[in-house]
GROMACS .gro file of C-alpha atoms in nm:
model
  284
    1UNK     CA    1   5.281   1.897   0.755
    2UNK     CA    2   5.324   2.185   0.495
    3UNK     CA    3   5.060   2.468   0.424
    4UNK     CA    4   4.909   2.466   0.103
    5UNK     CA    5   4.962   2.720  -0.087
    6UNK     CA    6   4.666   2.957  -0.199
    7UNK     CA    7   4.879   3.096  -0.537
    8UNK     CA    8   5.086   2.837  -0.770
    9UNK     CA    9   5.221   2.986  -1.082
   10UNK     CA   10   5.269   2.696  -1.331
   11UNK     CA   11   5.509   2.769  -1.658
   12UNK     CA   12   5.348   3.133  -1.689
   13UNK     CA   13   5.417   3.300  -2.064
   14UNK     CA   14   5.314   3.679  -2.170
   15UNK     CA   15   5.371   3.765  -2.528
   16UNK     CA   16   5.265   4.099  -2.662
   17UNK     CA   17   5.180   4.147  -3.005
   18UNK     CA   18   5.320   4.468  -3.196
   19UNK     CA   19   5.291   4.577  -3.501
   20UNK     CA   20   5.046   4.641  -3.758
   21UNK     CA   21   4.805   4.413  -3.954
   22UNK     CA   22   5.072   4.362  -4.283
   23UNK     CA   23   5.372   4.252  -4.036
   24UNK     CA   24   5.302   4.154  -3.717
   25UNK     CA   25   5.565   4.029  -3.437
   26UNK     CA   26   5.570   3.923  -3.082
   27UNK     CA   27   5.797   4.045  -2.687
   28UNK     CA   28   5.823   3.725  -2.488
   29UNK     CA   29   5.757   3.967  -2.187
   30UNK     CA   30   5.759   3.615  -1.929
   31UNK     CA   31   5.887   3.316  -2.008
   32UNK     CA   32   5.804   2.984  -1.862
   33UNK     CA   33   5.809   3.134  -1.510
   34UNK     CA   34   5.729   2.883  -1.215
   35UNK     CA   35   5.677   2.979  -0.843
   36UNK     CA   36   5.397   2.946  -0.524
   37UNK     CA   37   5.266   3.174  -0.267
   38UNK     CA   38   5.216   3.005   0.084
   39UNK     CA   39   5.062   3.191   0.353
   40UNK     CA   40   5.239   3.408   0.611
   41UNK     CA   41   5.526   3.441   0.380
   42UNK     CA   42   5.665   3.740   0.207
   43UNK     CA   43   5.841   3.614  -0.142
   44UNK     CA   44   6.015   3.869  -0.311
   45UNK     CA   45   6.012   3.887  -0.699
   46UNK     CA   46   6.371   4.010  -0.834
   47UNK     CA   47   6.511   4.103  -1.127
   48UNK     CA   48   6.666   4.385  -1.357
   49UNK     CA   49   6.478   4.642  -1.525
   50UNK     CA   50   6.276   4.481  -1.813
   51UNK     CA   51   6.280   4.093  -1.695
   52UNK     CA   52   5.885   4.079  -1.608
   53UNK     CA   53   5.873   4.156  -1.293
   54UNK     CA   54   5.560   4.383  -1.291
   55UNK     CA   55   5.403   4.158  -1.588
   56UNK     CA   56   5.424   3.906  -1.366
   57UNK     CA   57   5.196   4.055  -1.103
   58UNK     CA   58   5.000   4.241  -1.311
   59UNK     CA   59   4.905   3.836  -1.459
   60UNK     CA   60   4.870   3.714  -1.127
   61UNK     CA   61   4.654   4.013  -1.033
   62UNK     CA   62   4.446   3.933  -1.401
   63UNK     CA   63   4.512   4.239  -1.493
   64UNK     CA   64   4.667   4.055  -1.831
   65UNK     CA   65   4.576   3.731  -1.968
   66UNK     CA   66   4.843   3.513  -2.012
   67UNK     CA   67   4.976   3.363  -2.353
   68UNK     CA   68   5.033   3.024  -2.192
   69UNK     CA   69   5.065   2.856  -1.878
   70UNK     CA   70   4.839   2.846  -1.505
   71UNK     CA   71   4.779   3.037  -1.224
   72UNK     CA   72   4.632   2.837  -0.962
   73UNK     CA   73   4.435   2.954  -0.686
   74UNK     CA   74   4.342   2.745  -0.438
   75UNK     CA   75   4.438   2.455  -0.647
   76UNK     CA   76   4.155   2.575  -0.951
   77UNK     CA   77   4.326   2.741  -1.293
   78UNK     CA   78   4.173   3.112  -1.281
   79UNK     CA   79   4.418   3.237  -1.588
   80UNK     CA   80   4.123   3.221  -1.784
   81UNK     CA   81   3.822   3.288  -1.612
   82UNK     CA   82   3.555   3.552  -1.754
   83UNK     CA   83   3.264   3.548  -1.553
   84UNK     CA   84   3.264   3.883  -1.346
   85UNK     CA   85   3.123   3.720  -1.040
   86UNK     CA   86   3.493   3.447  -1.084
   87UNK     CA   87   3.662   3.746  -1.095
   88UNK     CA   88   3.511   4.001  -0.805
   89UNK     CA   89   3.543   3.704  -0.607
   90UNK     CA   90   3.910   3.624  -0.733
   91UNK     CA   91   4.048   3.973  -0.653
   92UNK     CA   92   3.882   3.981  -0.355
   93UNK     CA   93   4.140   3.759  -0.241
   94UNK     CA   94   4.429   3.860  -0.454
   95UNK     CA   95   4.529   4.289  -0.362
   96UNK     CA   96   4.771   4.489  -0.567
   97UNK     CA   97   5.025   4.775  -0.464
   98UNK     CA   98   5.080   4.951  -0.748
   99UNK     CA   99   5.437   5.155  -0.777
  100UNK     CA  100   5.323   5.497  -0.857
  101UNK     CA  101   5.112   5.584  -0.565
  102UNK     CA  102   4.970   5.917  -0.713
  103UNK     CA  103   4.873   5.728  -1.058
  104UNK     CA  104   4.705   5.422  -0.892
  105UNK     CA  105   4.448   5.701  -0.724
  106UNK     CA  106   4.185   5.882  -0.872
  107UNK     CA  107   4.281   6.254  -0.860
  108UNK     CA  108   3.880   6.366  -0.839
  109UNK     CA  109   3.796   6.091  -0.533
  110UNK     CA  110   3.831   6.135  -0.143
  111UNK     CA  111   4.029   5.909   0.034
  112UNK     CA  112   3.705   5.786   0.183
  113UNK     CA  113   3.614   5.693  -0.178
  114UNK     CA  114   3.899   5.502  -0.237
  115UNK     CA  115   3.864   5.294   0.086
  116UNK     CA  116   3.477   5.257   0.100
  117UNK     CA  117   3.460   5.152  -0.279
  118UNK     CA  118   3.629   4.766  -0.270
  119UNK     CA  119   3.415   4.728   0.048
  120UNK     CA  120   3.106   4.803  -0.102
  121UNK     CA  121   3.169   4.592  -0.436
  122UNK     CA  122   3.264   4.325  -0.210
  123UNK     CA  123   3.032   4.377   0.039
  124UNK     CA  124   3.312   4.335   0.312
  125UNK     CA  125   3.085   4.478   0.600
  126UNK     CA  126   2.727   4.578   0.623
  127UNK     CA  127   2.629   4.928   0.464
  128UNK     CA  128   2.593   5.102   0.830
  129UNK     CA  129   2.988   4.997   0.909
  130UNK     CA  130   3.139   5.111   0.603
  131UNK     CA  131   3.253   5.476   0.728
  132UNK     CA  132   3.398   5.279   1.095
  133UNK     CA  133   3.616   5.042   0.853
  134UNK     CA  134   3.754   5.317   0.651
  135UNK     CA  135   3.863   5.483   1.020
  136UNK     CA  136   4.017   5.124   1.094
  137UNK     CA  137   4.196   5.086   0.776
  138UNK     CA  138   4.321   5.447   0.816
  139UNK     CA  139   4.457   5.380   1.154
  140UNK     CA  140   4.584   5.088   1.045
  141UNK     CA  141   4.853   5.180   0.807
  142UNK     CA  142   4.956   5.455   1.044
  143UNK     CA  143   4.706   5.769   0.920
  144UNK     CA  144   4.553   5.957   1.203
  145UNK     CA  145   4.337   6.141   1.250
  146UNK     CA  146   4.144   5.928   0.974
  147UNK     CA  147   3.865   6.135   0.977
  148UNK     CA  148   4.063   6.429   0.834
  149UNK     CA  149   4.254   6.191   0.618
  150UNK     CA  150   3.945   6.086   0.477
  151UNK     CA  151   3.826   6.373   0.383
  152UNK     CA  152   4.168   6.460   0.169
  153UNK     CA  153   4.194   6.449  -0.186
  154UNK     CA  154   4.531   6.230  -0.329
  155UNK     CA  155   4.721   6.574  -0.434
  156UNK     CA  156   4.666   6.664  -0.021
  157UNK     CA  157   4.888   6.399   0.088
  158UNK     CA  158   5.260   6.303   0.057
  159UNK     CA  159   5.436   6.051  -0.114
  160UNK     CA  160   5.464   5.798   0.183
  161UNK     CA  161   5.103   5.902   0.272
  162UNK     CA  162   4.952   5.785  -0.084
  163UNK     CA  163   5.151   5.475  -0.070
  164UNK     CA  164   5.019   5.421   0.276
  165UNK     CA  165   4.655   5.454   0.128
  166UNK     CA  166   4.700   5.206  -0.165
  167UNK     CA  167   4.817   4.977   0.113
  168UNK     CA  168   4.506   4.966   0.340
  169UNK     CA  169   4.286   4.996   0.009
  170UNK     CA  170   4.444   4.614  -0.098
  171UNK     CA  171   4.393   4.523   0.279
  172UNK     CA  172   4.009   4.654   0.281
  173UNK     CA  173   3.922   4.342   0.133
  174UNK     CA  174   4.081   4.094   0.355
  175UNK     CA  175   4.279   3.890   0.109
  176UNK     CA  176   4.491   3.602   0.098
  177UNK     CA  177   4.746   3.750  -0.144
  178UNK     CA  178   4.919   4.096  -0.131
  179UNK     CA  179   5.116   4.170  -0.434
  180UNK     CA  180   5.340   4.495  -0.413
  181UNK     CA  181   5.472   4.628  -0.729
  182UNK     CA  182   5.807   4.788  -0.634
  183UNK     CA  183   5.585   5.008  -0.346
  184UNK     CA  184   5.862   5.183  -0.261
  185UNK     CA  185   6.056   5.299  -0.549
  186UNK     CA  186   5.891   5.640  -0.601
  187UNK     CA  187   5.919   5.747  -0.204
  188UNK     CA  188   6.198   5.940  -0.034
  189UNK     CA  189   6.480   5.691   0.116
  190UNK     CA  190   6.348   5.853   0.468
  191UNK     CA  191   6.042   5.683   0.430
  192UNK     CA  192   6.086   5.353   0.281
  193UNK     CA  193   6.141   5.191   0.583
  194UNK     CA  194   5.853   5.289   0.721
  195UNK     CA  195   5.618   5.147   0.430
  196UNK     CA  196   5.847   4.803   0.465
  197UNK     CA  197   5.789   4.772   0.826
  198UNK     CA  198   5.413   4.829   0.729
  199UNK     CA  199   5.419   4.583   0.479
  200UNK     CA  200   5.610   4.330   0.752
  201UNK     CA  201   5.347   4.406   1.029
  202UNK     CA  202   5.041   4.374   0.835
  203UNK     CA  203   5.107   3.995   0.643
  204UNK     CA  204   5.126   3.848   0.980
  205UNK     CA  205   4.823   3.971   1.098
  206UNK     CA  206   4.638   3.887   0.756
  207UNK     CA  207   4.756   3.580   0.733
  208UNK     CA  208   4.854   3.665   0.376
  209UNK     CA  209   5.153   3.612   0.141
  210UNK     CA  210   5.289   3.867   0.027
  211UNK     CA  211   5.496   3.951  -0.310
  212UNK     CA  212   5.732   4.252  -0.324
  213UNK     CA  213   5.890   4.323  -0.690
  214UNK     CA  214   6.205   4.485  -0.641
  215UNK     CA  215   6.434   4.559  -0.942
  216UNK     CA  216   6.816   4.459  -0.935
  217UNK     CA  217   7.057   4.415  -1.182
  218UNK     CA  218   7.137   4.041  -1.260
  219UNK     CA  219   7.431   4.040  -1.109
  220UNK     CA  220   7.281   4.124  -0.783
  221UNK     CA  221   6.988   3.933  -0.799
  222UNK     CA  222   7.222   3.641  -0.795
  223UNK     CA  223   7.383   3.742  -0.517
  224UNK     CA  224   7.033   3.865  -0.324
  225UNK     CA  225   6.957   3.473  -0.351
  226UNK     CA  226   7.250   3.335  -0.235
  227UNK     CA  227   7.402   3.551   0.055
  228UNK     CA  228   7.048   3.708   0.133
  229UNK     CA  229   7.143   4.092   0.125
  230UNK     CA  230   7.034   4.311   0.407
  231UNK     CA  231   6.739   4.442   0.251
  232UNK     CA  232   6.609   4.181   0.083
  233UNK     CA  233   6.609   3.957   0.419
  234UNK     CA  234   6.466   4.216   0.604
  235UNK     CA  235   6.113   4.247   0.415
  236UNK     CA  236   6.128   3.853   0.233
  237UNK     CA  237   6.105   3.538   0.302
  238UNK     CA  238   6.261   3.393  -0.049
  239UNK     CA  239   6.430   3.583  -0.293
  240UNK     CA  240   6.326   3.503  -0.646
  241UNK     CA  241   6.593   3.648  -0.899
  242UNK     CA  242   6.451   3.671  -1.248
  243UNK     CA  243   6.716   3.688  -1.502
  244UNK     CA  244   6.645   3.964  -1.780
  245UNK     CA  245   6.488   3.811  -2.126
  246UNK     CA  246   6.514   3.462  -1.945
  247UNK     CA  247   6.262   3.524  -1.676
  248UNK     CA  248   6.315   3.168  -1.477
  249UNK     CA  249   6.458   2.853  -1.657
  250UNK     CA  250   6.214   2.579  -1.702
  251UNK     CA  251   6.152   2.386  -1.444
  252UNK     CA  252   6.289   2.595  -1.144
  253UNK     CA  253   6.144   2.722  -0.856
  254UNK     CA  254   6.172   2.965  -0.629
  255UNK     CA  255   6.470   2.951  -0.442
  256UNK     CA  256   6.673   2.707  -0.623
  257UNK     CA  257   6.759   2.933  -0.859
  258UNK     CA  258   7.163   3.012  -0.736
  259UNK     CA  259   7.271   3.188  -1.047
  260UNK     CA  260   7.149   3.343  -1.400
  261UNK     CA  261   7.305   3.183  -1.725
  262UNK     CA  262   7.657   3.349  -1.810
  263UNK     CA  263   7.529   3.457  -2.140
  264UNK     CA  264   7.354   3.744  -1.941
  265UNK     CA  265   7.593   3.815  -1.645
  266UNK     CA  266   7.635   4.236  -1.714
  267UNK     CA  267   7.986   4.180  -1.627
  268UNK     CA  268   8.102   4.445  -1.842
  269UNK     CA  269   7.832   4.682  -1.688
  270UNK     CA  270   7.932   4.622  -1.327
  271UNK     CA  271   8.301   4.716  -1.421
  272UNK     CA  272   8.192   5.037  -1.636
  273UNK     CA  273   7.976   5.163  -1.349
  274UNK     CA  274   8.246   5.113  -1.079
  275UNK     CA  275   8.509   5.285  -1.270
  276UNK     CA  276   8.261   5.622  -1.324
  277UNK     CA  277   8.197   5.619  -0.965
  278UNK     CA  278   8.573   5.566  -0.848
  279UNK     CA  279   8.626   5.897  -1.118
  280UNK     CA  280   8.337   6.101  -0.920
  281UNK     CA  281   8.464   6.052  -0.581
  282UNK     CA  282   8.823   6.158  -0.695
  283UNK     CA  283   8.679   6.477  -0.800
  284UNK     CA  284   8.484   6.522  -0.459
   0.00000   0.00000   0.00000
């Protein structure tokens, strides 16, 4: 018997408009993008720098409104929904990890703030348990003591720290879906491991899925889905390459996708690169 799966992304399209009033033209940002979230699972999102990747979850997290498509929650289409009381109680089940840790919090706010504000709006626990969650949360993701964490402003606390506090604000709310936009791409190689292993502890426990956006050139996202590299089978579950300006042929799903379209295969790229670094190392 399979588990249903709480997020389905059905032929997703984003298509900014630039321009001016006189002439007026469109980016296909996403393009026809099809994929679902099941729970317990981690499915990572990958592509090369400017395939969609964070337009992606930043749609699934409604932070955009898609040009065309669905994104079904629990079987209902919420692309569209206005209502504020649809959409508390949508994002109470749907988190985001945004990839600049410092930006995502506000610089004037306590940690405490940052915590106790999605339980209050959500009204996670009652009013008198609010300050003992935040100290669970805290100790959670690894921050102790919390009560001297709590009191610290963003600009107190390191890199891996911040990241650490975005991560048990999206968890404050219990939700079914985590989704992680490249949450470890601004943090010291040291500690990146540590925020993975976070990541891989707590979606068990939550019974979440969760979606990591890692960026990759095409070439290697091809090969992330087919041999599995190291890292991406050590935090994922499925690999989802998303070739650049293609996003995901129609159709496809995650994991079936073995290879991008030759037209976009940075061959050329891969070869330039490899021939700078061989020139470096000569010199070292």
């Amino acid at each position: 018997m399979t588990t249903a799966a709480p997020l389905e992304v059905r032929s997703l399209t984003k298509r900014f408009a630039i321009g001016n009033a006189l002439q007026r033209s469109h980016v296909h940002a996403v393009d026809d993008v099809s994929f679902e979230l099941r729970p317990g699972k981690i499915t990572a999102l990958v592509g090369e720098s400017g395939s969609g990747k964070s337009t992606v979850a930043r749609l699934l997290a409604r932070l955009y409104d898609p040009s065309a498509g669905a994104v079904l929650f629990e079987g209902s289409d919420v692309s569209h929904v206005r209502r504020r009381r649809a959409v508390l109680r949508y994002r109470s089940q749907v988190q985001m990890i945004f990839q600049d840790p410092f930006a995502s919090l506000n610089p004037v706010k306590t940690i405490r703030h940052h915590l106790e504000r999605p339980l209050r709006i959500h009204r996670i626990v009652p009013h008198a348990q609010v300050n003992e969650q935040v100290r669970v949360l805290l100790s959670r993701v690894g921050l102790v003591p919390p009560d001297e964490i709590a009191a610290k402003y963003p600009h107190e606390l390191s890199g891996g720290q911040r990241q650490r506090v975005a991560i048990a604000r999206a968890l404050a709310v219990e939700p079914k879906v985590v989704l992680a936009d490249e949450p470890i791409s601004m943090l010291d190689v040291s500690i990146r491991i540590g925020i993975l292993n976070l990541m891989l502890v707590t979606s068990p426990t939550t019974s979440s899925s969760c979606t990591p956006v890692r960026s990759s050139s095409a070439g290697r996202s091809s090969r992330c889905c087919r041999r599995r590299c190291t890292r991406t089978r050590a935090c994922c579950s499925r690999p989802c390459p998303i070739p650049r300006r293609n996003c995901m042929p129609s159709g496809s799903r995650c994991g079936r996708v073995s290879r991008p379209p030759r037209s976009i295969r940075p061959r050329a790229a891969v070869s330039s690169r490899a021939v700078r670094w061989r020139s470096t190392s000569a010199h070292v």
